[in-house]
């Protein structure tokens, strides 16, 4: 079986002089390798092909046969690494917190493991009979939410 750390070191070497970042590597028992990368401005297919060839040049099919898939982290898929949060600051996201509550709003800031989402919600205003729409900040920790994902908008 191909070692995941071997694949990771090859990918890290390819990434070293690029603005891409590694999202995930999976190596199944039958040597199916899946590498996900991302970039603040999106992933180009040419770069996926380049990384795929780089990995193939550094792994020997004579020693072990494998299936290789290189792609971008899927749009609308939950974030897996902090860089994905950083790339989406100012964009609309959906968070499912540890209590099962969904919040949709703009990713306002990211600081280490912490992030803030600003959502438009109805809130009770003193002296008013009806709730008013207002921006409400929700603070979260990446490791305490069930998921956070970028919301695709076609407006």
Short mmCIF file of C-alpha atoms in Angstrom, two decimals:
data_model
loop_
_atom_site.label_atom_id
_atom_site.label_comp_id
_atom_site.label_asym_id
_atom_site.label_seq_id
_atom_site.Cartn_x
_atom_site.Cartn_y
_atom_site.Cartn_z
CA UNK A 1 0.00 0.00 0.00
CA UNK A 2 1.21 3.49 -0.85
CA UNK A 3 2.01 5.59 2.21
CA UNK A 4 -0.09 8.75 2.64
CA UNK A 5 2.91 10.62 4.10
CA UNK A 6 4.93 9.85 0.97
CA UNK A 7 2.20 11.34 -1.20
CA UNK A 8 1.89 14.33 1.14
CA UNK A 9 5.61 15.10 0.95
CA UNK A 10 5.46 14.95 -2.87
CA UNK A 11 2.45 17.29 -2.94
CA UNK A 12 4.06 19.66 -0.39
CA UNK A 13 7.15 19.83 -2.61
CA UNK A 14 5.01 20.79 -5.63
CA UNK A 15 3.09 23.37 -3.57
CA UNK A 16 6.22 24.99 -2.09
CA UNK A 17 6.54 27.76 -4.70
CA UNK A 18 2.83 28.18 -5.48
CA UNK A 19 -0.13 29.96 -3.90
CA UNK A 20 -2.15 26.74 -3.82
CA UNK A 21 -2.74 24.91 -0.55
CA UNK A 22 -3.47 21.30 0.31
CA UNK A 23 -7.00 20.51 1.43
CA UNK A 24 -6.96 16.74 1.72
CA UNK A 25 -5.22 13.53 0.70
CA UNK A 26 -6.89 10.13 0.84
CA UNK A 27 -5.19 6.82 0.09
CA UNK A 28 -7.50 3.81 0.09
CA UNK A 29 -6.34 0.23 0.83
CA UNK A 30 -6.55 -0.55 -2.92
CA UNK A 31 -4.14 2.36 -3.64
CA UNK A 32 -6.67 4.88 -4.92
CA UNK A 33 -5.09 8.27 -4.26
CA UNK A 34 -7.29 11.38 -4.13
CA UNK A 35 -5.60 14.77 -3.72
CA UNK A 36 -7.60 17.97 -3.20
CA UNK A 37 -6.00 21.40 -3.56
CA UNK A 38 -7.43 24.90 -3.44
CA UNK A 39 -6.49 28.50 -4.21
CA UNK A 40 -8.03 31.85 -3.24
CA UNK A 41 -8.91 32.51 -6.90
CA UNK A 42 -9.98 28.97 -7.77
CA UNK A 43 -8.16 25.98 -9.20
CA UNK A 44 -7.13 25.68 -12.85
CA UNK A 45 -7.38 22.30 -14.56
CA UNK A 46 -3.90 22.79 -16.02
CA UNK A 47 -2.47 22.97 -12.49
CA UNK A 48 -4.30 19.77 -11.49
CA UNK A 49 -2.78 18.06 -14.53
CA UNK A 50 0.66 19.45 -13.64
CA UNK A 51 0.38 18.19 -10.03
CA UNK A 52 -0.87 14.81 -11.24
CA UNK A 53 2.14 14.41 -13.55
CA UNK A 54 4.47 15.55 -10.76
CA UNK A 55 3.09 12.88 -8.42
CA UNK A 56 3.34 10.23 -11.15
CA UNK A 57 6.97 11.21 -11.79
CA UNK A 58 7.77 10.63 -8.10
CA UNK A 59 5.86 7.36 -7.55
CA UNK A 60 6.84 4.12 -9.24
CA UNK A 61 4.10 2.10 -10.91
CA UNK A 62 6.61 -0.76 -11.05
CA UNK A 63 6.54 -1.01 -7.24
CA UNK A 64 2.78 -0.54 -6.79
CA UNK A 65 -0.04 0.13 -9.20
CA UNK A 66 -2.32 2.98 -8.16
CA UNK A 67 -5.20 5.12 -9.34
CA UNK A 68 -4.63 8.88 -9.03
CA UNK A 69 -7.20 11.66 -8.91
CA UNK A 70 -6.17 15.31 -8.45
CA UNK A 71 -8.81 18.02 -8.18
CA UNK A 72 -10.06 21.06 -6.39
CA UNK A 73 -11.99 21.09 -3.16
CA UNK A 74 -15.62 20.95 -4.29
CA UNK A 75 -17.69 24.12 -4.29
CA UNK A 76 -20.40 23.84 -1.70
CA UNK A 77 -18.51 21.14 0.21
CA UNK A 78 -17.70 21.65 3.91
CA UNK A 79 -14.40 23.38 4.66
CA UNK A 80 -11.59 21.08 5.77
CA UNK A 81 -8.69 23.46 6.43
CA UNK A 82 -8.35 27.00 7.89
CA UNK A 83 -7.11 28.44 4.57
CA UNK A 84 -10.56 27.76 3.09
CA UNK A 85 -12.09 30.01 5.74
CA UNK A 86 -9.52 32.73 5.04
CA UNK A 87 -10.25 32.62 1.30
CA UNK A 88 -13.98 33.12 1.94
CA UNK A 89 -13.84 36.19 4.20
CA UNK A 90 -16.48 38.59 2.88
CA UNK A 91 -18.42 35.81 1.16
CA UNK A 92 -21.67 34.11 2.12
CA UNK A 93 -21.35 30.87 4.09
CA UNK A 94 -23.57 28.44 5.94
CA UNK A 95 -22.60 27.13 9.38
CA UNK A 96 -24.13 24.17 11.18
CA UNK A 97 -23.13 24.60 14.80
CA UNK A 98 -22.66 21.91 17.43
CA UNK A 99 -26.29 22.31 18.56
CA UNK A 100 -27.63 21.67 15.06
CA UNK A 101 -28.53 25.32 14.35
CA UNK A 102 -27.89 26.62 10.82
CA UNK A 103 -26.76 30.19 10.28
CA UNK A 104 -26.33 31.80 6.88
CA UNK A 105 -24.42 35.02 6.54
CA UNK A 106 -21.20 36.75 5.55
CA UNK A 107 -17.95 35.36 6.87
CA UNK A 108 -16.75 38.50 8.64
CA UNK A 109 -13.40 37.45 10.07
CA UNK A 110 -11.06 34.57 10.81
CA UNK A 111 -8.53 34.52 13.65
CA UNK A 112 -6.75 31.22 14.19
CA UNK A 113 -9.42 28.67 15.10
CA UNK A 114 -12.10 31.36 15.63
CA UNK A 115 -14.37 32.92 13.02
CA UNK A 116 -17.33 35.29 12.95
CA UNK A 117 -20.38 35.15 10.66
CA UNK A 118 -22.70 38.17 10.34
CA UNK A 119 -26.32 37.22 9.64
CA UNK A 120 -29.44 39.35 8.99
CA UNK A 121 -31.95 38.40 11.68
CA UNK A 122 -35.07 39.77 13.28
CA UNK A 123 -34.29 41.07 16.75
CA UNK A 124 -36.43 42.63 19.45
CA UNK A 125 -35.75 46.35 19.69
CA UNK A 126 -36.66 48.16 22.90
CA UNK A 127 -39.68 50.42 22.41
CA UNK A 128 -40.82 48.66 19.22
CA UNK A 129 -43.69 46.18 18.99
CA UNK A 130 -42.31 44.19 16.07
CA UNK A 131 -38.87 42.70 15.67
CA UNK A 132 -36.55 44.59 13.31
CA UNK A 133 -33.98 43.22 10.85
CA UNK A 134 -30.44 43.77 12.07
CA UNK A 135 -26.94 42.40 11.50
CA UNK A 136 -26.05 39.93 14.23
CA UNK A 137 -22.52 38.55 14.71
CA UNK A 138 -22.15 34.87 15.56
CA UNK A 139 -18.75 33.70 16.87
CA UNK A 140 -17.63 30.11 16.31
CA UNK A 141 -14.62 27.86 16.63
CA UNK A 142 -13.72 25.74 13.58
CA UNK A 143 -13.32 22.57 15.61
CA UNK A 144 -16.68 23.04 17.39
CA UNK A 145 -18.97 23.32 14.33
CA UNK A 146 -20.35 20.39 12.38
CA UNK A 147 -19.58 22.16 9.10
CA UNK A 148 -19.04 25.47 7.36
CA UNK A 149 -19.45 25.77 3.62
CA UNK A 150 -19.39 28.43 0.95
CA UNK A 151 -22.81 29.27 -0.47
CA UNK A 152 -22.92 29.55 -4.24
CA UNK A 153 -25.03 32.48 -5.43
CA UNK A 154 -26.34 32.95 -8.97
CA UNK A 155 -27.66 36.49 -8.44
#
